[in-house]
Coordinates of C-alpha atoms and ligand atoms in Angstrom, one line a residue:
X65 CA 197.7 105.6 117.1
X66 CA 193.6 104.9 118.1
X67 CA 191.2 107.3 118.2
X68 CA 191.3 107.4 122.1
X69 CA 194.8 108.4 122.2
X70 CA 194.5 111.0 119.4
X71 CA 191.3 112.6 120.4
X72 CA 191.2 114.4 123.8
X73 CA 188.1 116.2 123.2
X74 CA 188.7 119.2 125.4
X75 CA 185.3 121.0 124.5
X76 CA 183.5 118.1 125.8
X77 CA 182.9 119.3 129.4
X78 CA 179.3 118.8 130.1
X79 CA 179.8 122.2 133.2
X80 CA 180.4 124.8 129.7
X81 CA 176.4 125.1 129.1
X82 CA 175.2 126.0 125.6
X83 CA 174.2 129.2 124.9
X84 CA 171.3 130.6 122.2
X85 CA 171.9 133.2 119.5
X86 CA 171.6 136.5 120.5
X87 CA 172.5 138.9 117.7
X88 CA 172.3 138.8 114.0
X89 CA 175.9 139.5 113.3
X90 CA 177.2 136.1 114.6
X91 CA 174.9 134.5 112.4
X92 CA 175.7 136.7 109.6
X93 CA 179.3 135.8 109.8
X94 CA 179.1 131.7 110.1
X95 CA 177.1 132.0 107.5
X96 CA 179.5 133.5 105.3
X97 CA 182.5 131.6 106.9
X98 CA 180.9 128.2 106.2
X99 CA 179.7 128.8 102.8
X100 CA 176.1 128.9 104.1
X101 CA 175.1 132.6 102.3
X102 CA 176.8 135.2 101.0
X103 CA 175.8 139.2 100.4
X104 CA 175.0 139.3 97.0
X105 CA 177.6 140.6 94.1
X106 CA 179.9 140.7 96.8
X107 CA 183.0 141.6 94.5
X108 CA 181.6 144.8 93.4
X109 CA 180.8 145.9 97.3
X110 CA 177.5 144.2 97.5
X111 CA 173.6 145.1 96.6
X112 CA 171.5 146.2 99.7
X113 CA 169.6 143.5 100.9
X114 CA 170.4 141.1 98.5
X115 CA 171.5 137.9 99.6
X116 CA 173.3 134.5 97.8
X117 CA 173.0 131.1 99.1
X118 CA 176.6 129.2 99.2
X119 CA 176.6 125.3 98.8
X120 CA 175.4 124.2 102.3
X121 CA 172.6 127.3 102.9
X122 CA 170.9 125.9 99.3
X123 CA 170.9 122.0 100.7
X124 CA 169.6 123.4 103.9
X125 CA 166.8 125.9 101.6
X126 CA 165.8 123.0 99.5
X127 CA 165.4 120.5 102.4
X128 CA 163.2 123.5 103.8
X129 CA 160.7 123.4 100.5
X130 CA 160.9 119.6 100.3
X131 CA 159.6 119.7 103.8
X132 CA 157.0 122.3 103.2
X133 CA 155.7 120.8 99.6
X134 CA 155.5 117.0 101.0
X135 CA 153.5 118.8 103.7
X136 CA 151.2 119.9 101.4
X137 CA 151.0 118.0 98.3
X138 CA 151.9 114.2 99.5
X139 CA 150.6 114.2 103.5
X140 CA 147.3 116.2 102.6
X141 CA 145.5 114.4 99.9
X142 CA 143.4 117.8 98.9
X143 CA 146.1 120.3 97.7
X144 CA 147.4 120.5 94.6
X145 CA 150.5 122.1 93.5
X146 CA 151.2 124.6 90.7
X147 CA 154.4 127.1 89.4
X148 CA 152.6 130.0 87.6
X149 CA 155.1 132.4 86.0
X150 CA 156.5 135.4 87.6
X151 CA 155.3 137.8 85.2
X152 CA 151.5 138.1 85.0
X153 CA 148.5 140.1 83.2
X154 CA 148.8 143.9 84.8
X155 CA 144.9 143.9 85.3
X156 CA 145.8 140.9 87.9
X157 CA 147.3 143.8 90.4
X158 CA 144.2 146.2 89.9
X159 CA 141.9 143.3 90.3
X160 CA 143.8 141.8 93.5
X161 CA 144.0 145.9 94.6
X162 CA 147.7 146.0 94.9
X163 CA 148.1 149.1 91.9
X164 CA 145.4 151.2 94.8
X165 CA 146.8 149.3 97.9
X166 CA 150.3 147.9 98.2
X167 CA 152.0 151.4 99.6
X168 CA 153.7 152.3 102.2
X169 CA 154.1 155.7 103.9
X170 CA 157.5 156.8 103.4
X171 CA 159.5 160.0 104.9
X172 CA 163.5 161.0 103.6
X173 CA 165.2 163.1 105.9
X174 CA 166.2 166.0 104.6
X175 CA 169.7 166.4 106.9
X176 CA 171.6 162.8 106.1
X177 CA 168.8 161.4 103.5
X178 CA 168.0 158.2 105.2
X179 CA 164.7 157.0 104.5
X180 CA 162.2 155.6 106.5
X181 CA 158.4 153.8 106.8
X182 CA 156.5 156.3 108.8
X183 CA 154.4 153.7 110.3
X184 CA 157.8 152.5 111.8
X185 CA 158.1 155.5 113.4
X186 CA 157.7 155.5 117.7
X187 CA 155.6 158.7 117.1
X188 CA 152.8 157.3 114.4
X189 CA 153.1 153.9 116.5
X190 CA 152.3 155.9 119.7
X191 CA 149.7 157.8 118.1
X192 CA 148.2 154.5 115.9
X193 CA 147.8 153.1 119.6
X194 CA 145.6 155.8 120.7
X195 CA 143.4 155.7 117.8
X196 CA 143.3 152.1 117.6
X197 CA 143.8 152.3 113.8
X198 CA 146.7 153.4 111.7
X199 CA 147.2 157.0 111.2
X200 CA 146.1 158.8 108.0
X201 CA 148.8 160.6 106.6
X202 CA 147.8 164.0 107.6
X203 CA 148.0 162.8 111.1
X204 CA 151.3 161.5 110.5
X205 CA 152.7 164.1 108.7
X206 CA 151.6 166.5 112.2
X207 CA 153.1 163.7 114.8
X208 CA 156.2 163.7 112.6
X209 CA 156.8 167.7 111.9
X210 CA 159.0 168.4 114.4
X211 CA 160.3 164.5 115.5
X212 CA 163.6 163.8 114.8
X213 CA 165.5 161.8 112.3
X214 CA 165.9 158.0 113.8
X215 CA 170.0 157.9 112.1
X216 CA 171.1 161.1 112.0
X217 CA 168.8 162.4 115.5
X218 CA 168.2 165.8 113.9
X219 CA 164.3 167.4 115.2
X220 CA 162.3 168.9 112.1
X221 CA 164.0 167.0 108.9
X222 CA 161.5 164.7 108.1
X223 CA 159.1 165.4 105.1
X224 CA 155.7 164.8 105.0
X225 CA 155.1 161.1 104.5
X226 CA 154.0 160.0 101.1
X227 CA 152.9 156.5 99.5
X228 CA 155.1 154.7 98.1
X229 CA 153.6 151.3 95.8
X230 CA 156.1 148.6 96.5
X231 CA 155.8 146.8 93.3
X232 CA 158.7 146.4 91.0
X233 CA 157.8 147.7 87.4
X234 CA 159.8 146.5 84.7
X235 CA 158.6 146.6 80.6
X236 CA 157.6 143.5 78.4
X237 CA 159.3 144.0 75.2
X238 CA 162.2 146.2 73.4
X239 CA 160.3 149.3 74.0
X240 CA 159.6 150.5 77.5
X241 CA 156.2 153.1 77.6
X242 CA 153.3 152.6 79.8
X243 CA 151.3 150.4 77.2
X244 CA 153.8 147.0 78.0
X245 CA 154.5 147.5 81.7
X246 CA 154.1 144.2 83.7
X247 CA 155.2 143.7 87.2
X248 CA 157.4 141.7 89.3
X249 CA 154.9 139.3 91.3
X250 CA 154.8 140.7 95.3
X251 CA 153.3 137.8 96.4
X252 CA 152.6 134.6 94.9
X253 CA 148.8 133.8 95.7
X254 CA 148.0 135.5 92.8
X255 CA 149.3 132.8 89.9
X256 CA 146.8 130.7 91.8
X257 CA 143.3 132.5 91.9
X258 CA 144.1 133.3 88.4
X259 CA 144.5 129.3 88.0
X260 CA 141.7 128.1 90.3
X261 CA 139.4 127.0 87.6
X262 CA 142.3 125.0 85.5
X263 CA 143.1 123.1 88.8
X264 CA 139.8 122.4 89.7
X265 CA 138.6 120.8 86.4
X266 CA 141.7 119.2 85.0
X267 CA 142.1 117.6 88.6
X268 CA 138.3 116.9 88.8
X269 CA 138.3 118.8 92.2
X270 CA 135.3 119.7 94.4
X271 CA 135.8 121.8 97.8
X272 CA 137.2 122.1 99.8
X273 CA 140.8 121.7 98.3
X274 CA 143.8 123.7 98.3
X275 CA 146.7 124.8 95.6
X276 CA 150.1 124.9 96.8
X277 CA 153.2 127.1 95.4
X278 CA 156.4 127.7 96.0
X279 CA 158.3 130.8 94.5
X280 CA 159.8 134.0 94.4
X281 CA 158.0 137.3 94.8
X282 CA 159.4 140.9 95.1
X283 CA 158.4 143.8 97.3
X284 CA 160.4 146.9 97.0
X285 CA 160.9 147.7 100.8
X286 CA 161.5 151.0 101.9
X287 CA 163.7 149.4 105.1
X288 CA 164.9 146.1 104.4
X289 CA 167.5 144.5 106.4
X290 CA 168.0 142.0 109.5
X291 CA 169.9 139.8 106.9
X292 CA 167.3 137.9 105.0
X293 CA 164.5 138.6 107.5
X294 CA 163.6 141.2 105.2
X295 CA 164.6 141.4 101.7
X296 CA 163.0 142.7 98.0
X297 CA 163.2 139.3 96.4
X298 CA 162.3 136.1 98.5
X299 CA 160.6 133.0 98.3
X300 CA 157.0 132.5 99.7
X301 CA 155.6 129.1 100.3
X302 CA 152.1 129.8 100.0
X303 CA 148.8 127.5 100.1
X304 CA 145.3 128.9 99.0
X305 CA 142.0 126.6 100.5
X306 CA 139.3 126.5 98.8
X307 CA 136.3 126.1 101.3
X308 CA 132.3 126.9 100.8
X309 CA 131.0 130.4 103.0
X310 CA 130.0 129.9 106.4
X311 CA 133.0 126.6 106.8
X312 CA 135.7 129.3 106.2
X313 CA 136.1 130.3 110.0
X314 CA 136.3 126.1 111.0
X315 CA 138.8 126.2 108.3
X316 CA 140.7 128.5 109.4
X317 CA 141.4 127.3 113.0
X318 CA 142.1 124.3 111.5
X319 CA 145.3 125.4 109.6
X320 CA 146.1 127.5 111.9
X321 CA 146.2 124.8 114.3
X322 CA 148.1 122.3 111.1
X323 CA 150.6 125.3 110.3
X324 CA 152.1 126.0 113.8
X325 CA 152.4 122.0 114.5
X326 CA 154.3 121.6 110.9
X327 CA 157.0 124.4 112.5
X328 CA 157.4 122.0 115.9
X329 CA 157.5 118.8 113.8
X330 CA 160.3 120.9 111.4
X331 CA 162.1 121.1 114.7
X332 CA 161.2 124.8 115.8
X333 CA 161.3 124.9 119.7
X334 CA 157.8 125.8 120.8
X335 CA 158.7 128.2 123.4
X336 CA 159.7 130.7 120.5
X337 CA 156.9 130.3 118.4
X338 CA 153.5 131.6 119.4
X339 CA 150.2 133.0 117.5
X340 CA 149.5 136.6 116.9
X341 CA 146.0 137.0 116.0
X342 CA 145.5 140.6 114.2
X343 CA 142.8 143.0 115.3
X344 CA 140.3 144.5 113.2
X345 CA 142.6 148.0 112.2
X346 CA 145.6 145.3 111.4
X347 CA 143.7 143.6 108.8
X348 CA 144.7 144.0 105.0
X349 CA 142.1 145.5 102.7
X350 CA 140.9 141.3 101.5
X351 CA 141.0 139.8 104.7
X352 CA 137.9 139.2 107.6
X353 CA 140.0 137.1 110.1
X354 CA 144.1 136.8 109.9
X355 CA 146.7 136.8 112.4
X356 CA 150.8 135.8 111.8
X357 CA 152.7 133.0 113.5
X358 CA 155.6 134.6 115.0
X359 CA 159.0 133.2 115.9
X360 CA 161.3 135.1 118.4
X361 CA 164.2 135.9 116.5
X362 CA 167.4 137.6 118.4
X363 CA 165.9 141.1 116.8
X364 CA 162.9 140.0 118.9
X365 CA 159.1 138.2 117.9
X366 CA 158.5 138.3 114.3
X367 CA 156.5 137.2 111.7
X368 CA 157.3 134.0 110.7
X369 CA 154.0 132.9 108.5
X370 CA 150.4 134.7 108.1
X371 CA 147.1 132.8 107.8
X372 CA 144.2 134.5 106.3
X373 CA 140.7 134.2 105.7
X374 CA 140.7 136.2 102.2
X375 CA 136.9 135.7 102.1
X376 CA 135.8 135.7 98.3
X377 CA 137.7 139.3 97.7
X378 CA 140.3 137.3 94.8
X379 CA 137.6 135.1 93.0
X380 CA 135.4 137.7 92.9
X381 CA 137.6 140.3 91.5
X382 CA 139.2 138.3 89.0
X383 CA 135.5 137.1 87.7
X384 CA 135.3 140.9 88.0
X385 CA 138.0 142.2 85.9
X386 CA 138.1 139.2 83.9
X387 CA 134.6 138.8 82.8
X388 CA 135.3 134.9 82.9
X389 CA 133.1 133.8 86.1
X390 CA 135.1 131.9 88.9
X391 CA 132.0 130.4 90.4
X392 CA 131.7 127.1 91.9
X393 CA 128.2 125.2 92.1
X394 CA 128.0 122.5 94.5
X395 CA 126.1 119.1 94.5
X396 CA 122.7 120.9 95.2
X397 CA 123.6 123.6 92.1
X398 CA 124.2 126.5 94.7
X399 CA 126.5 128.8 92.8
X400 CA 128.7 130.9 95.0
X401 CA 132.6 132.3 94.8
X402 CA 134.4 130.1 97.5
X403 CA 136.3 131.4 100.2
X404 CA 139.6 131.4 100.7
X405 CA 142.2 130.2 103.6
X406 CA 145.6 131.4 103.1
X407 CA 148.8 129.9 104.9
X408 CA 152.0 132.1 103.6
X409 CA 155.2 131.1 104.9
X410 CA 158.4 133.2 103.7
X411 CA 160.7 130.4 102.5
X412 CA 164.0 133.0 103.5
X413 CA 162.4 133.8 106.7
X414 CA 161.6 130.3 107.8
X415 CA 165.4 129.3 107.1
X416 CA 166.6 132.1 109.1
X417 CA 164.2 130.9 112.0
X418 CA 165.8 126.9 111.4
X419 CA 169.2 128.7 111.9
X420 CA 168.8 131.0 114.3
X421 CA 167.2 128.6 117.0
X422 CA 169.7 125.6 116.0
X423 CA 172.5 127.9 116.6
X424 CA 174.4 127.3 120.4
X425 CA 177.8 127.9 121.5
X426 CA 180.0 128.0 124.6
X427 CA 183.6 129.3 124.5
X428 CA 185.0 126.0 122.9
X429 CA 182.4 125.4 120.3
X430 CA 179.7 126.5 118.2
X431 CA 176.7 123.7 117.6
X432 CA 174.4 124.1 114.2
X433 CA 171.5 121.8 115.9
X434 CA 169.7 120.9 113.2
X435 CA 166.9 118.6 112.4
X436 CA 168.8 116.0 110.5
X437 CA 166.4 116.8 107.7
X438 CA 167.7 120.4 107.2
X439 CA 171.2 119.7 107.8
X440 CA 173.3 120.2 104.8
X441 CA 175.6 117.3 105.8
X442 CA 173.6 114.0 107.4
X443 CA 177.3 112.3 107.9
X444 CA 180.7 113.1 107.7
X445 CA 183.6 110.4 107.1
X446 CA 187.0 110.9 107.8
X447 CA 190.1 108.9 108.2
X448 CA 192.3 109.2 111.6
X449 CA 195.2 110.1 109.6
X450 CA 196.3 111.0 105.4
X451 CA 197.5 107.4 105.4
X452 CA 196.5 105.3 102.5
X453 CA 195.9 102.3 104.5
X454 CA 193.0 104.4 105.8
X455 CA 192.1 106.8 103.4
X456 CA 191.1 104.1 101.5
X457 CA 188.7 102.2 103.4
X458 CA 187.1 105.2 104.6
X459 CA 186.3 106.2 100.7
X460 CA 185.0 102.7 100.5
X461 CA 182.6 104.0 103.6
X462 CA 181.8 107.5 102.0
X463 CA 180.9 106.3 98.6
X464 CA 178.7 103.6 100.1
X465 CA 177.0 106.2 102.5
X466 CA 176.4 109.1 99.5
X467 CA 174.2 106.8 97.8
X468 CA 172.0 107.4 100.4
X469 CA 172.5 110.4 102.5
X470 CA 174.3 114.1 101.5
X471 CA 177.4 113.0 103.1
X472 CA 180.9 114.9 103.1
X473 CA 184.5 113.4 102.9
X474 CA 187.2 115.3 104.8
X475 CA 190.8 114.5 105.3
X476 CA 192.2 117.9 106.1
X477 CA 194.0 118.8 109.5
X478 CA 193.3 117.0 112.8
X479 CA 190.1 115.0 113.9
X480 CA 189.6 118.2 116.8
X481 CA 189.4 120.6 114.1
X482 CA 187.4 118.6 112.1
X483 CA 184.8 117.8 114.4
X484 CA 184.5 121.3 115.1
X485 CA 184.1 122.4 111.8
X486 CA 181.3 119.5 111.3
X487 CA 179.6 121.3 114.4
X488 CA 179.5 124.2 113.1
X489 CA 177.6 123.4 110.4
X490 CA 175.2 121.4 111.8
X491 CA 176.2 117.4 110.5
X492 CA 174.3 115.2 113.5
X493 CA 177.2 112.1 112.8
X494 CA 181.0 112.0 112.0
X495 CA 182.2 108.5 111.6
X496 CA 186.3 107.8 111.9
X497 CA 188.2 105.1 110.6
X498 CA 191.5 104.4 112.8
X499 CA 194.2 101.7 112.7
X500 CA 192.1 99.4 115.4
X501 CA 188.9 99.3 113.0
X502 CA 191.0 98.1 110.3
X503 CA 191.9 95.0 112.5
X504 CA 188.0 94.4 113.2
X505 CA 186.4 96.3 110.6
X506 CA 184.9 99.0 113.3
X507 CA 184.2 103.0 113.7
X508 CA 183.8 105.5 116.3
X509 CA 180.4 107.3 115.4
X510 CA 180.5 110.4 117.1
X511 CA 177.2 112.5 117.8
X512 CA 176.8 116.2 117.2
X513 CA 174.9 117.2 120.5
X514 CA 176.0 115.5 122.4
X515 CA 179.4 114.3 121.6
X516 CA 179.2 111.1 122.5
X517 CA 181.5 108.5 120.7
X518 CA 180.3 105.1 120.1
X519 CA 182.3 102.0 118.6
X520 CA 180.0 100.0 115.6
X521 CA 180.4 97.9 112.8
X522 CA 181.8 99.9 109.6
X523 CA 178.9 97.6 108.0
X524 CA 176.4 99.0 110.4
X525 CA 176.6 102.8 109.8
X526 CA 174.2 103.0 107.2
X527 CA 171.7 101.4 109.3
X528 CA 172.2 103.1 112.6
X529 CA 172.2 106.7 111.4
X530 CA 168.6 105.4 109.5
X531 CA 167.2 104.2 112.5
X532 CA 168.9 107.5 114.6
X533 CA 167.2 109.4 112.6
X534 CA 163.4 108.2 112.4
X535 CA 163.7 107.9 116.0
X536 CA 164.7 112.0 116.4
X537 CA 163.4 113.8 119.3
X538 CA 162.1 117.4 118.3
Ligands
LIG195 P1 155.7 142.0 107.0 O1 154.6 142.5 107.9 O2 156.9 141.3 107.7 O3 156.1 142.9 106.0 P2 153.6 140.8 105.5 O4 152.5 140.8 106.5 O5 153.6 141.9 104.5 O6 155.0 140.8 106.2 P3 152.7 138.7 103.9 O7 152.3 139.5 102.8 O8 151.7 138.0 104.8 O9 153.8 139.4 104.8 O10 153.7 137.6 103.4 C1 153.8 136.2 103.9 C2 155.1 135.9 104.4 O11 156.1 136.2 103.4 C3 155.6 136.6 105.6 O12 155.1 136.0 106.8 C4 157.1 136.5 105.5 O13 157.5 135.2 106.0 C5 157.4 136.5 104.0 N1 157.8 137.9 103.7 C6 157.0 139.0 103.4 N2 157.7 140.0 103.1 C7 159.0 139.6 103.1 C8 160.3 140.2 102.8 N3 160.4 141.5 102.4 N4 161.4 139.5 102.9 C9 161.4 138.2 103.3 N5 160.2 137.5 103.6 C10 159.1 138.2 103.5

């Protein structure tokens, strides 16, 4: 039997059109199904909003941060990179003003107990809209008094809001009292101001130059959810950019401009991305210009990344609180605390966006489009049939392909289903070995996208998924 006679590929009817993601729940499920991620401690019913990454979702996650750290540290010759520790100093958080800041207003209802952020809520939104600034809590509490409950619908059962610091605590040591409290990082920009000056003199910087980390940080959300759009542990990618006053606002439009291209060239269609810029009453308590690039996830446009000017707010309050002086002094001895541009990127969030906009489907098929960069598998190699005489050469084929690409092996049912499943999860090539390529030592390479079947020499493959691939259309 050939491969022409075995495979009548049904779902390759060019009239059945594609179709985009448009709920969270489809997602949530080929996700599990495929081994991409899984709810966390799943065994014991699961942990709200904690998510595990199966063996494909942690290839596609690391392809993701290789992407993101060549980005910074090997295409831009003036950022450095650094992994500070999770734990850090407790004065960091009163000197970056998280301990006075990081809260969130947060009601209960009293009826069926659900909580929820109270800035959230359609009533403070509607009244933050008319004031042009965000509600004090008084306000809220009279917009809220007699609104109802958003789950259980009952009028009158919220309480009054109250803040709520989103900052894990946890104790360093056996003995927990308030003397050895440290906390869980919430963001990761922190393990670099605290690290500015080591970086600069070890690496014999002057500005501008950036630092560049990757790592996990922890906010205790009062709503988490939308899968791993919003969790209470996740990965930041985050780059701080050192600059003198009075460049910072150049500097800014420039990563701005640098950040949303990096999402295009990663393969993010550019009619869902776009560039919120925030107004003066959205702007945290460092920041004097900031605005989020936002992706349009099926729950609707979201923020994807923020970039910030953070002014000299962190140097200056760690030479503060420290007493050790984070001043830089330029070629003409000017002294001054640089400025700071911030580009933060969630690592989770951004891997949601790569698989929510390479997700398509029709009725026969559902396509993982991937960039071949973030696609778990780059090839797949399977023989027609469980026959020796062709499980062997293709093994020959795999083990030769592995040494270069993340490449999978599969013999199991019939070269429909296996194609399918290949789709699925997002591998651009499967290559078949059948009983006429063992006469003249050929393949059928078969594209993802377009399905296309092509015969080459088995000696070729290597060479024409390289060359496929550098010449990639995004
Ligand atoms: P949001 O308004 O969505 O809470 P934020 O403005 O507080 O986000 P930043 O502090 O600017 O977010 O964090 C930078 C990036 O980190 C965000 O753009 C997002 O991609 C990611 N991020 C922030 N909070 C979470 C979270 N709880 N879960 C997953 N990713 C997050």
């Amino acid at each position: 039997m050939t491969m022409s006679e075995q495979n009548k590929d049904s779902a390759a009817d060019p009239q059945k059109p594609l179709k985009d993601l448009t709920d969270m729940q489809t997602l949530v499920s080929l996700c599990k199904r495929r081994g991409f991620v899984f709810p966390s401690s799943e065994i014991y019913g699961g942990i709200n909003s904690c998510w595990d990454y199966g063996p494909l979702g942690i290839e596609l996650k690391m392809a993701v941060k290789d992407s993101w750290w060549k980005s910074m540290t090997q295409f831009q010759d003036d950022v450095e990179g650094v992994d500070a520790s999770i734990l850090m100093h407790p004065r960091v958080w009163e000197a970056s003003g998280h301990v006075e800041n990081f809260n969130d207003p947060l009601v209960d209802c009293k009826k069926c107990k659900a909580r929820h952020r109270a800035d959230h809520l359609k009533p403070v939104r509607e009244l933050e809209a008319k004031l042009g600034h965000l509600p004090t809590l008084e306000e809220m509490a009279k917009v809220l008094e007699n609104a109802g409950c958003p789950n259980c619908g009952t009028a009158g059962s919220l309480t009054a809001p109250r803040l709520f610091n989103m900052m894990f605590k946890t104790h360093m040591g056996p003995v927990a009292d308030e003397g050895n409290h440290v906390y869980l990082r919430p963001e990761t920009a922190q393990g670099i101001f605290v690290n500015f000056r080591n970086v600069q003199e070890s690496m014999r910087r002057k500005l501008p130059f950036g630092i560049a980390q990757i790592g996990k940080a922890f906010r205790n959300e009062i709503t988490p959810g939308n899968f791993t759009f919003r969790t209470r542990e996740f990965e930041q990618m985050e780059m701080q950019y050192f600059v003198s006053p009075g460049t910072d606002t150049e500097h800014f439009e420039r990563w701005r401009e640098a950040r949303l291209q990096w999402h295009i060239e990663n393969g993010i269609r550019p009619n869902k991305l776009r560039f919120h810029p925030h107004g003066q009453n959205e702007l945290a308590h460092y920041a004097k210009q900031a605005g989020d690039i936002q992706y349009e996830f099926p729950i609707g446009w979201q923020e994807l990344e923020g970039i910030h000017n953070r002014t000299d707010f962190d140097l200056g309050r760690h030479t503060e609180f420290s007493g050790k002086s984070l001043h830089y002094s330029d070629e003409n001895n000017n002294k001054f605390i640089p400025y700071v541009i911030e580009t933060s990127v969630g690592c989770d969030r951004f891997v949601l966006a790569v698989m929510c906009d390479a997700y398509r489907a029709n009725e026969d098929r559902v396509v993982m489009q991937f960039h071949p960069k973030f696609a778990p598998y780059k090839v797949a190699v399977f023989p027609l049939m469980k026959k020796d005489e062709l499980v062997e050469p293709a093994k020959r084929l795999y083990d030769e392909l592995r040494k270069t690409f993340k490449t999978d092996f599969d013999v199991a049912g019939s070269i429909g289903k296996r194609y399918r499943r290949h789709e699925e999860i997002g591998t651009p090539f499967c290559v078949t070995i059948d009983y006429d390529g063992l006469i003249d030592q050929s393949v059928t390479i078969r594209h993802r996208d377009t399905m296309a079947q092509e015969r080459i020499p088995m000696a070729k493959v290597k060479s024409y998924i390289e060359t496929a691939f550098q010449n990639w259309k995004v």
